[in-house]
Amino acid sequence: MRMYDLILKKRDGGILTKEEIDFIISGYTKDYIPDYQISALLMAIYFRGMTPEETSHLTMAMAYSGDVLDLSRIKGIKVDKHSTGGVADTTTLVLAPMVAACGAPVAKMSGRGLGHTGGTIDKLESIPGMRVELSEEEFIDNVNKYGIAIIGQTKNLTPADKKLYALRDVTATVDSIPLIASSIMSKKIAAGADGIVLDVKVGRGAFMKDLESAKKLAKLMVDIGNSVGRKTVAHVTNMDYPLGLAIGNALEVLEAIQVLKGHGSKDLLEVCMLLGSDMLQIAGIAKDDNEARAKLKDALESGKALQKFKEFIRAQGGDDRVVDDPTLLPQAKYVRPWIADRDVYIKDLMALDLGLLAMKLGAGRERKEDKIDLAVGIMLGGKVGEVIKKGEPIATIYANDESKADWAFEEIKKYILLSDEPVERPVLIYE
């Protein structure tokens, strides 16, 4: 088998077999096949696409290119959740303790932020003492004992995907639906879950900009998951606007705590209820949506979800006092509130621009090696369609550099549009 022939086959619209895809992924992972040939193949895939069967074969080849977690020692049906990335998406920090408090085991591997999108692991690291690297033994033991553990991805999980993604990033082949689907699903499958719930974001702050492409990606990932024996469901949700109110690591932990206490963003909670319902049904904890939502509501209102969050923090070495004393989280030196001079409605929140603004304050990374500032970011005063009363903050800038604080205070006014007239609330969930 020659790589040249396989590039030619795909360039001319041919369908690669399982054996050919296995040859490509194995050879590239072991450094037998050079970057320039894989780059040519990626561009051929970008223009020619892949069949669902090809995409499924690619997913499994990448999933088994390194370690595959065996979670069979964890009691119960393990259900993982994945978001395709967005702004102020604090879902995991709220959803995981809610679901665990209902009795479904949460054994989750999460990533770090890159660009305008935040990462769960960075957010957790803003909690003093929090350990996000556990041995496989500790990970499994914590889930069996506490019902929940969230860690960073192991170094040898899907090494083929890491190499391919780095190459896609510099060859303009990131936004290919088969390549996105196989990248996401290979990691989920290698992470060992029995079921997978997907939140596919669409809009200005998401990688998928239009609804048709987002639905196509969602369907492809569901088909891949179900074809390899993982019960998989997906929803498409709106990322034209930030999901929650907080953009930035410690700020998002603070918002997660507020939501678990019954306050905070209603949109964030609704997406958590949507995904949590599927997780409980797949895990066999609830028979339908009504029962699942009732259990999740009870976990919140009874305080069980908040207690589970504290338990989870303690179990991974973190200081659970942050739940009752948020001043223990990293604090920014400079706080710049933009105060409403009259009653106004929020007309628009430009998700991508707000995410990039938070990144430039230091809350995110332009490159993977960048160091982030856990304290900085933006807190929004409301969502599109909501009214901000005179004297209340439209948004607040948190910074550790005075010049950046002053700059961001002026810059944010370009990305939040206001109206004196009532504004209709946008659609949150498409399907």
Tab-separated table of C-alpha atoms in Angstrom:
chain	number	residue	atom	x	y	z
A	1	MET	CA	0.000	0.000	0.000
A	2	ARG	CA	1.431	3.409	-0.987
A	3	MET	CA	0.406	6.736	0.503
A	4	TYR	CA	0.715	8.373	-2.943
A	5	ASP	CA	-1.984	6.059	-4.321
A	6	LEU	CA	-4.333	6.794	-1.421
A	7	ILE	CA	-3.940	10.576	-1.854
A	8	LEU	CA	-4.669	10.155	-5.564
A	9	LYS	CA	-7.715	7.985	-4.820
A	10	LYS	CA	-9.258	10.552	-2.494
A	11	ARG	CA	-8.304	13.474	-4.746
A	12	ASP	CA	-10.267	11.823	-7.543
A	13	GLY	CA	-13.312	11.246	-5.306
A	14	GLY	CA	-12.679	7.618	-4.378
A	15	ILE	CA	-13.805	5.964	-1.143
A	16	LEU	CA	-11.062	4.801	1.234
A	17	THR	CA	-11.467	1.359	2.803
A	18	LYS	CA	-11.101	0.574	6.500
A	19	GLU	CA	-7.729	-1.072	5.811
A	20	GLU	CA	-6.484	1.986	3.924
A	21	ILE	CA	-7.593	4.371	6.683
A	22	ASP	CA	-5.980	2.138	9.344
A	23	PHE	CA	-2.750	2.164	7.290
A	24	ILE	CA	-2.807	5.989	7.080
A	25	ILE	CA	-3.513	6.607	10.784
A	26	SER	CA	-1.080	3.976	12.036
A	27	GLY	CA	1.670	5.190	9.698
A	28	TYR	CA	1.188	8.842	10.613
A	29	THR	CA	1.038	8.167	14.369
A	30	LYS	CA	4.326	6.245	14.150
A	31	ASP	CA	5.936	8.985	11.989
A	32	TYR	CA	6.264	6.687	8.970
A	33	ILE	CA	4.149	9.003	6.796
A	34	PRO	CA	5.377	12.623	6.500
A	35	ASP	CA	3.330	15.760	7.214
A	36	TYR	CA	3.365	16.880	3.579
A	37	GLN	CA	1.565	13.755	2.406
A	38	ILE	CA	-1.031	13.914	5.206
A	39	SER	CA	-1.536	17.630	4.389
A	40	ALA	CA	-2.319	16.669	0.799
A	41	LEU	CA	-4.780	14.020	1.999
A	42	LEU	CA	-6.501	16.463	4.379
A	43	MET	CA	-7.006	18.958	1.562
A	44	ALA	CA	-8.397	16.186	-0.662
A	45	ILE	CA	-10.834	15.252	2.143
A	46	TYR	CA	-11.731	18.927	2.602
A	47	PHE	CA	-12.814	19.223	-1.044
A	48	ARG	CA	-14.052	15.688	-1.715
A	49	GLY	CA	-15.580	14.881	1.681
A	50	MET	CA	-15.979	11.414	3.206
A	51	THR	CA	-18.851	8.959	3.316
A	52	PRO	CA	-20.375	8.181	6.753
A	53	GLU	CA	-18.603	4.787	6.620
A	54	GLU	CA	-15.229	6.400	5.901
A	55	THR	CA	-15.776	8.901	8.737
A	56	SER	CA	-16.684	6.083	11.128
A	57	HIS	CA	-13.553	4.118	10.150
A	58	LEU	CA	-11.409	7.254	10.603
A	59	THR	CA	-12.965	7.867	14.032
A	60	MET	CA	-12.221	4.356	15.281
A	61	ALA	CA	-8.683	4.352	13.844
A	62	MET	CA	-7.946	7.587	15.743
A	63	ALA	CA	-9.716	6.377	18.915
A	64	TYR	CA	-7.482	3.290	19.022
A	65	SER	CA	-4.263	5.082	18.020
A	66	GLY	CA	-3.348	5.375	21.716
A	67	ASP	CA	-4.770	4.535	25.133
A	68	VAL	CA	-8.447	3.621	25.439
A	69	LEU	CA	-9.868	3.971	28.929
A	70	ASP	CA	-11.602	0.939	30.384
A	71	LEU	CA	-14.322	2.257	32.707
A	72	SER	CA	-15.963	-1.133	33.272
A	73	ARG	CA	-14.955	-1.003	36.962
A	74	ILE	CA	-17.216	2.020	37.446
A	75	LYS	CA	-20.680	0.985	38.587
A	76	GLY	CA	-23.573	2.036	36.370
A	77	ILE	CA	-23.918	3.404	32.835
A	78	LYS	CA	-21.349	6.134	32.178
A	79	VAL	CA	-22.588	9.022	30.043
A	80	ASP	CA	-20.251	11.724	28.719
A	81	LYS	CA	-21.199	15.185	27.484
A	82	HIS	CA	-19.406	17.258	24.878
A	83	SER	CA	-19.885	20.809	23.666
A	84	THR	CA	-18.356	21.896	20.364
A	85	GLY	CA	-17.205	25.110	22.057
A	86	GLY	CA	-18.444	28.625	22.539
A	87	VAL	CA	-18.449	31.689	24.778
A	88	ALA	CA	-19.603	31.719	28.435
A	89	ASP	CA	-20.386	27.997	28.110
A	90	THR	CA	-20.073	26.938	31.754
A	91	THR	CA	-22.317	23.908	31.236
A	92	THR	CA	-20.037	21.152	32.574
A	93	LEU	CA	-19.477	22.851	35.942
A	94	VAL	CA	-23.239	23.026	36.535
A	95	LEU	CA	-24.373	19.891	34.712
A	96	ALA	CA	-21.876	17.362	36.121
A	97	PRO	CA	-22.817	17.833	39.828
A	98	MET	CA	-26.540	17.985	38.953
A	99	VAL	CA	-26.393	14.662	37.086
A	100	ALA	CA	-24.129	13.033	39.709
A	101	ALA	CA	-26.497	14.157	42.482
A	102	CYS	CA	-29.270	12.242	40.663
A	103	GLY	CA	-27.228	9.019	40.791
A	104	ALA	CA	-25.683	8.877	37.299
A	105	PRO	CA	-21.885	8.421	37.342
A	106	VAL	CA	-19.955	11.272	35.688
A	107	ALA	CA	-16.471	10.211	34.530
A	108	LYS	CA	-15.365	13.053	32.293
A	109	MET	CA	-12.241	14.105	30.464
A	110	SER	CA	-12.229	17.758	29.465
A	111	GLY	CA	-9.956	20.104	27.553
A	112	ARG	CA	-8.373	23.519	27.878
A	113	GLY	CA	-9.489	26.711	26.184
A	114	LEU	CA	-8.107	27.930	22.868
A	115	GLY	CA	-8.927	31.185	21.095
A	116	HIS	CA	-12.311	32.638	22.046
A	117	THR	CA	-13.609	29.386	23.550
A	118	GLY	CA	-13.111	28.542	27.228
A	119	GLY	CA	-11.958	25.187	28.609
A	120	THR	CA	-13.359	23.321	31.617
A	121	ILE	CA	-9.903	22.338	32.914
A	122	ASP	CA	-8.745	25.991	33.035
A	123	LYS	CA	-11.914	26.923	34.908
A	124	LEU	CA	-11.393	24.158	37.471
A	125	GLU	CA	-7.767	25.230	37.979
A	126	SER	CA	-9.007	28.603	39.233
A	127	ILE	CA	-10.197	26.749	42.364
A	128	PRO	CA	-7.242	26.760	44.827
A	129	GLY	CA	-5.619	23.330	45.160
A	130	MET	CA	-7.774	21.662	42.494
A	131	ARG	CA	-6.075	18.684	40.863
A	132	VAL	CA	-7.067	17.993	37.259
A	133	GLU	CA	-4.492	15.263	36.646
A	134	LEU	CA	-5.367	12.001	38.387
A	135	SER	CA	-4.083	8.492	37.752
A	136	GLU	CA	-6.554	6.152	36.053
A	137	GLU	CA	-6.928	4.350	39.386
A	138	GLU	CA	-7.770	7.590	41.267
A	139	PHE	CA	-10.139	8.664	38.501
A	140	ILE	CA	-12.124	5.409	38.673
A	141	ASP	CA	-12.061	5.326	42.489
A	142	ASN	CA	-13.366	8.900	42.730
A	143	VAL	CA	-16.280	8.155	40.410
A	144	ASN	CA	-17.176	5.009	42.375
A	145	LYS	CA	-16.893	6.822	45.713
A	146	TYR	CA	-18.327	10.278	44.895
A	147	GLY	CA	-20.142	9.719	41.596
A	148	ILE	CA	-18.071	12.337	39.785
A	149	ALA	CA	-14.546	13.083	38.517
A	150	ILE	CA	-13.354	15.513	35.837
A	151	ILE	CA	-9.773	15.432	34.595
A	152	GLY	CA	-7.641	16.666	31.694
A	153	GLN	CA	-7.012	14.379	28.758
A	154	THR	CA	-4.173	11.903	29.197
A	155	LYS	CA	-1.106	12.446	27.045
A	156	ASN	CA	-1.587	9.237	25.078
A	157	LEU	CA	-5.322	9.574	24.407
A	158	THR	CA	-5.923	9.748	20.628
A	159	PRO	CA	-2.355	10.804	19.652
A	160	ALA	CA	-3.383	10.586	15.979
A	161	ASP	CA	-6.028	13.245	16.540
A	162	LYS	CA	-3.548	15.563	18.273
A	163	LYS	CA	-1.164	15.297	15.299
A	164	LEU	CA	-3.910	15.661	12.701
A	165	TYR	CA	-5.505	18.638	14.446
A	166	ALA	CA	-2.183	20.488	14.649
A	167	LEU	CA	-1.758	19.942	10.909
A	168	ARG	CA	-5.359	20.948	10.088
A	169	ASP	CA	-4.829	24.139	12.077
A	170	VAL	CA	-2.023	25.312	9.744
A	171	THR	CA	-3.363	23.938	6.441
A	172	ALA	CA	-6.826	25.612	6.392
A	173	THR	CA	-8.626	22.258	6.793
A	174	VAL	CA	-10.170	22.713	10.252
A	175	ASP	CA	-13.743	23.351	9.078
A	176	SER	CA	-14.407	20.034	7.362
A	177	ILE	CA	-17.442	18.256	8.823
A	178	PRO	CA	-16.034	14.671	8.536
A	179	LEU	CA	-12.732	15.810	10.106
A	180	ILE	CA	-14.511	17.692	12.933
A	181	ALA	CA	-16.837	14.759	13.636
A	182	SER	CA	-14.051	12.144	13.698
A	183	SER	CA	-11.863	14.365	15.909
A	184	ILE	CA	-14.595	14.861	18.529
A	185	MET	CA	-15.965	11.329	18.506
A	186	SER	CA	-12.556	9.616	18.585
A	187	LYS	CA	-11.795	11.375	21.895
A	188	LYS	CA	-15.218	10.552	23.357
A	189	ILE	CA	-14.937	6.880	22.391
A	190	ALA	CA	-11.361	6.585	23.696
A	191	ALA	CA	-12.507	8.150	26.987
A	192	GLY	CA	-14.577	5.021	27.637
A	193	ALA	CA	-18.145	6.299	28.083
A	194	ASP	CA	-21.155	4.053	27.420
A	195	GLY	CA	-23.266	6.952	26.157
A	196	ILE	CA	-22.550	10.413	24.727
A	197	VAL	CA	-24.657	13.602	24.787
A	198	LEU	CA	-23.531	16.267	22.313
A	199	ASP	CA	-24.198	20.012	22.377
A	200	VAL	CA	-23.452	21.318	18.890
A	201	LYS	CA	-23.127	25.094	18.948
A	202	VAL	CA	-24.084	27.230	15.972
A	203	GLY	CA	-23.687	30.937	15.271
A	204	ARG	CA	-21.167	33.771	15.482
A	205	GLY	CA	-19.387	32.410	18.568
A	206	ALA	CA	-19.244	28.795	17.342
A	207	PHE	CA	-17.109	26.901	14.835
A	208	MET	CA	-20.277	26.021	12.903
A	209	LYS	CA	-21.701	29.286	11.568
A	210	ASP	CA	-24.909	28.085	9.885
A	211	LEU	CA	-27.754	25.876	11.093
A	212	GLU	CA	-27.655	23.453	8.159
A	213	SER	CA	-23.962	22.612	8.741
A	214	ALA	CA	-24.507	22.286	12.506
A	215	LYS	CA	-27.380	19.835	11.987
A	216	LYS	CA	-25.287	17.860	9.502
A	217	LEU	CA	-22.407	17.639	11.998
A	218	ALA	CA	-24.782	16.620	14.820
A	219	LYS	CA	-26.368	13.840	12.739
A	220	LEU	CA	-22.986	12.520	11.593
A	221	MET	CA	-21.644	12.329	15.161
A	222	VAL	CA	-24.821	10.632	16.417
A	223	ASP	CA	-24.579	8.062	13.602
A	224	ILE	CA	-20.894	7.404	14.398
A	225	GLY	CA	-21.558	6.942	18.112
A	226	ASN	CA	-24.541	4.648	17.642
A	227	SER	CA	-22.738	2.610	14.958
A	228	VAL	CA	-19.992	1.674	17.437
A	229	GLY	CA	-22.349	0.791	20.292
A	230	ARG	CA	-22.380	4.122	22.180
A	231	LYS	CA	-25.899	5.458	22.727
A	232	THR	CA	-25.496	8.981	21.325
A	233	VAL	CA	-27.857	11.959	21.128
A	234	ALA	CA	-27.244	15.555	20.045
A	235	HIS	CA	-28.811	18.990	20.333
A	236	VAL	CA	-28.080	22.134	18.334
A	237	THR	CA	-27.992	25.299	20.462
A	238	ASN	CA	-27.527	28.988	19.708
A	239	MET	CA	-24.058	30.532	20.066
A	240	ASP	CA	-24.797	33.803	18.278
A	241	TYR	CA	-24.793	35.151	21.841
A	242	PRO	CA	-22.847	34.056	24.956
A	243	LEU	CA	-24.654	31.259	26.818
A	244	GLY	CA	-24.057	32.491	30.356
A	245	LEU	CA	-23.193	35.877	31.831
A	246	ALA	CA	-19.546	35.179	32.779
A	247	ILE	CA	-16.653	35.022	30.290
A	248	GLY	CA	-13.408	34.048	32.034
A	249	ASN	CA	-12.234	31.229	34.262
A	250	ALA	CA	-12.790	32.209	37.912
A	251	LEU	CA	-15.803	34.267	36.841
A	252	GLU	CA	-17.367	31.181	35.245
A	253	VAL	CA	-16.773	29.127	38.402
A	254	LEU	CA	-18.557	31.903	40.302
A	255	GLU	CA	-21.488	31.773	37.871
A	256	ALA	CA	-21.674	27.969	38.114
A	257	ILE	CA	-21.953	28.289	41.895
A	258	GLN	CA	-24.689	30.922	41.515
A	259	VAL	CA	-26.681	28.672	39.155
A	260	LEU	CA	-26.312	25.728	41.566
A	261	LYS	CA	-27.688	28.048	44.275
A	262	GLY	CA	-30.713	28.881	42.111
A	263	HIS	CA	-29.506	32.191	40.633
A	264	GLY	CA	-27.495	33.147	37.526
A	265	SER	CA	-28.220	32.692	33.831
A	266	LYS	CA	-31.569	31.048	32.982
A	267	ASP	CA	-30.224	30.139	29.518
A	268	LEU	CA	-27.267	28.308	31.044
A	269	LEU	CA	-29.602	26.389	33.353
A	270	GLU	CA	-31.986	25.496	30.518
A	271	VAL	CA	-29.179	23.985	28.417
A	272	CYS	CA	-28.039	22.035	31.501
A	273	MET	CA	-31.594	20.720	32.000
A	274	LEU	CA	-31.790	19.733	28.313
A	275	LEU	CA	-28.483	17.830	28.314
A	276	GLY	CA	-28.962	16.492	31.842
A	277	SER	CA	-32.317	14.985	30.891
A	278	ASP	CA	-30.671	12.974	28.102
A	279	MET	CA	-27.834	11.901	30.384
A	280	LEU	CA	-30.227	10.594	33.047
A	281	GLN	CA	-32.334	8.750	30.474
A	282	ILE	CA	-29.309	7.091	28.832
A	283	ALA	CA	-27.965	6.164	32.286
A	284	GLY	CA	-31.291	4.486	33.123
A	285	ILE	CA	-31.989	6.868	36.029
A	286	ALA	CA	-35.126	8.318	34.412
A	287	LYS	CA	-37.590	6.800	31.943
A	288	ASP	CA	-38.537	10.013	30.136
A	289	ASP	CA	-37.882	13.769	29.914
A	290	ASN	CA	-40.486	14.695	32.540
A	291	GLU	CA	-39.042	12.344	35.165
A	292	ALA	CA	-35.472	13.398	34.332
A	293	ARG	CA	-36.268	17.119	34.646
A	294	ALA	CA	-38.097	16.522	37.940
A	295	LYS	CA	-35.026	14.757	39.350
A	296	LEU	CA	-32.673	17.518	38.139
A	297	LYS	CA	-34.979	20.211	39.584
A	298	ASP	CA	-35.038	18.416	42.920
A	299	ALA	CA	-31.220	18.105	42.921
A	300	LEU	CA	-31.007	21.891	42.541
A	301	GLU	CA	-33.782	22.935	44.912
A	302	SER	CA	-32.796	20.499	47.673
A	303	GLY	CA	-29.160	21.667	47.565
A	304	LYS	CA	-27.922	18.157	46.650
A	305	ALA	CA	-26.263	19.400	43.418
A	306	LEU	CA	-24.418	22.160	45.290
A	307	GLN	CA	-23.258	19.677	47.932
A	308	LYS	CA	-22.103	17.318	45.173
A	309	PHE	CA	-20.069	20.178	43.658
A	310	LYS	CA	-18.391	20.744	47.058
A	311	GLU	CA	-17.735	17.017	47.412
A	312	PHE	CA	-16.217	16.888	43.923
A	313	ILE	CA	-13.902	19.835	44.683
A	314	ARG	CA	-12.733	18.272	47.981
A	315	ALA	CA	-12.174	14.869	46.362
A	316	GLN	CA	-9.755	16.416	43.845
A	317	GLY	CA	-7.819	18.421	46.426
A	318	GLY	CA	-9.593	21.749	45.921
A	319	ASP	CA	-10.716	24.257	48.546
A	320	ASP	CA	-14.492	23.795	48.715
A	321	ARG	CA	-14.846	26.982	50.773
A	322	VAL	CA	-14.974	28.855	47.434
A	323	VAL	CA	-18.633	27.792	47.193
A	324	ASP	CA	-19.538	29.968	50.190
A	325	ASP	CA	-16.688	32.479	49.933
A	326	PRO	CA	-15.976	33.380	46.282
A	327	THR	CA	-13.249	35.836	47.362
A	328	LEU	CA	-11.050	32.730	47.672
A	329	LEU	CA	-11.094	32.501	43.859
A	330	PRO	CA	-8.436	34.508	41.947
A	331	GLN	CA	-9.345	38.211	42.076
A	332	ALA	CA	-8.640	40.877	39.437
A	333	LYS	CA	-6.948	44.126	40.527
A	334	TYR	CA	-8.941	46.378	38.214
A	335	VAL	CA	-12.738	46.247	37.957
A	336	ARG	CA	-14.432	48.546	35.432
A	337	PRO	CA	-18.262	48.483	35.453
A	338	TRP	CA	-20.092	50.056	32.499
A	339	ILE	CA	-23.106	51.597	34.236
A	340	ALA	CA	-26.429	52.230	32.453
A	341	ASP	CA	-27.332	55.928	32.454
A	342	ARG	CA	-30.999	55.028	31.812
A	343	ASP	CA	-33.215	51.931	31.587
A	344	VAL	CA	-32.104	50.094	28.416
A	345	TYR	CA	-32.698	46.763	26.692
A	346	ILE	CA	-29.854	44.599	25.453
A	347	LYS	CA	-30.250	44.357	21.683
A	348	ASP	CA	-27.148	42.334	20.783
A	349	LEU	CA	-24.218	40.556	22.426
A	350	MET	CA	-21.582	39.677	19.824
A	351	ALA	CA	-20.349	36.319	21.109
A	352	LEU	CA	-17.165	35.970	19.045
A	353	ASP	CA	-16.011	39.545	19.696
A	354	LEU	CA	-16.733	39.304	23.429
A	355	GLY	CA	-14.867	35.977	23.619
A	356	LEU	CA	-11.864	37.463	21.812
A	357	LEU	CA	-11.956	40.531	24.077
A	358	ALA	CA	-11.800	38.280	27.155
A	359	MET	CA	-8.925	36.371	25.520
A	360	LYS	CA	-6.999	39.630	24.989
A	361	LEU	CA	-7.495	40.479	28.658
A	362	GLY	CA	-5.668	37.192	29.372
A	363	ALA	CA	-8.611	34.826	30.004
A	364	GLY	CA	-7.814	32.694	26.927
A	365	ARG	CA	-4.994	31.551	24.662
A	366	GLU	CA	-4.105	32.615	21.148
A	367	ARG	CA	-1.628	29.704	21.029
A	368	LYS	CA	-1.669	26.445	22.988
A	369	GLU	CA	1.506	27.370	24.902
A	370	ASP	CA	0.144	30.729	26.155
A	371	LYS	CA	-0.249	31.214	29.913
A	372	ILE	CA	-3.660	32.449	31.006
A	373	ASP	CA	-4.793	34.740	33.816
A	374	LEU	CA	-7.495	32.912	35.773
A	375	ALA	CA	-8.903	36.085	37.402
A	376	VAL	CA	-9.692	38.222	34.357
A	377	GLY	CA	-12.658	38.390	32.024
A	378	ILE	CA	-16.082	39.938	31.526
A	379	MET	CA	-19.322	39.713	33.508
A	380	LEU	CA	-22.415	40.634	31.516
A	381	GLY	CA	-25.299	42.422	33.206
A	382	GLY	CA	-27.965	40.583	31.217
A	383	LYS	CA	-28.881	38.700	28.055
A	384	VAL	CA	-30.442	39.823	24.768
A	385	GLY	CA	-34.012	41.011	25.381
A	386	GLU	CA	-33.444	41.734	29.068
A	387	VAL	CA	-33.640	45.207	30.573
A	388	ILE	CA	-30.769	46.852	32.454
A	389	LYS	CA	-32.049	49.392	34.974
A	390	LYS	CA	-30.461	52.811	35.346
A	391	GLY	CA	-27.459	52.583	37.693
A	392	GLU	CA	-26.920	48.832	37.078
A	393	PRO	CA	-23.911	47.447	35.149
A	394	ILE	CA	-24.398	46.608	31.471
A	395	ALA	CA	-21.104	44.719	31.705
A	396	THR	CA	-18.055	44.684	33.985
A	397	ILE	CA	-14.416	44.315	32.929
A	398	TYR	CA	-12.018	42.383	35.210
A	399	ALA	CA	-8.308	42.891	34.484
A	400	ASN	CA	-4.877	42.706	36.112
A	401	ASP	CA	-3.364	45.334	33.821
A	402	GLU	CA	-4.681	48.894	34.180
A	403	SER	CA	-4.092	49.863	30.538
A	404	LYS	CA	-5.878	46.693	29.358
A	405	ALA	CA	-8.768	47.436	31.724
A	406	ASP	CA	-9.143	50.966	30.326
A	407	TRP	CA	-8.863	49.720	26.725
A	408	ALA	CA	-11.381	46.884	27.213
A	409	PHE	CA	-13.839	49.246	28.946
A	410	GLU	CA	-14.076	51.289	25.731
A	411	GLU	CA	-13.804	48.325	23.362
A	412	ILE	CA	-16.716	46.371	24.862
A	413	LYS	CA	-19.143	49.147	23.916
A	414	LYS	CA	-18.710	48.097	20.259
A	415	TYR	CA	-19.879	44.557	20.993
A	416	ILE	CA	-22.925	45.166	23.195
A	417	LEU	CA	-25.749	46.971	21.395
A	418	LEU	CA	-28.510	48.662	23.389
A	419	SER	CA	-32.076	49.746	22.631
A	420	ASP	CA	-34.624	51.990	24.300
A	421	GLU	CA	-37.375	49.756	22.901
A	422	PRO	CA	-38.178	46.181	24.027
A	423	VAL	CA	-36.187	43.481	22.193
A	424	GLU	CA	-37.394	39.948	21.431
A	425	ARG	CA	-35.518	37.112	23.149
A	426	PRO	CA	-33.625	34.939	20.634
A	427	VAL	CA	-34.113	31.203	20.124
A	428	LEU	CA	-31.862	29.202	22.478
A	429	ILE	CA	-32.381	25.602	21.359
A	430	TYR	CA	-32.862	24.647	17.712
A	431	GLU	CA	-33.278	20.895	18.163
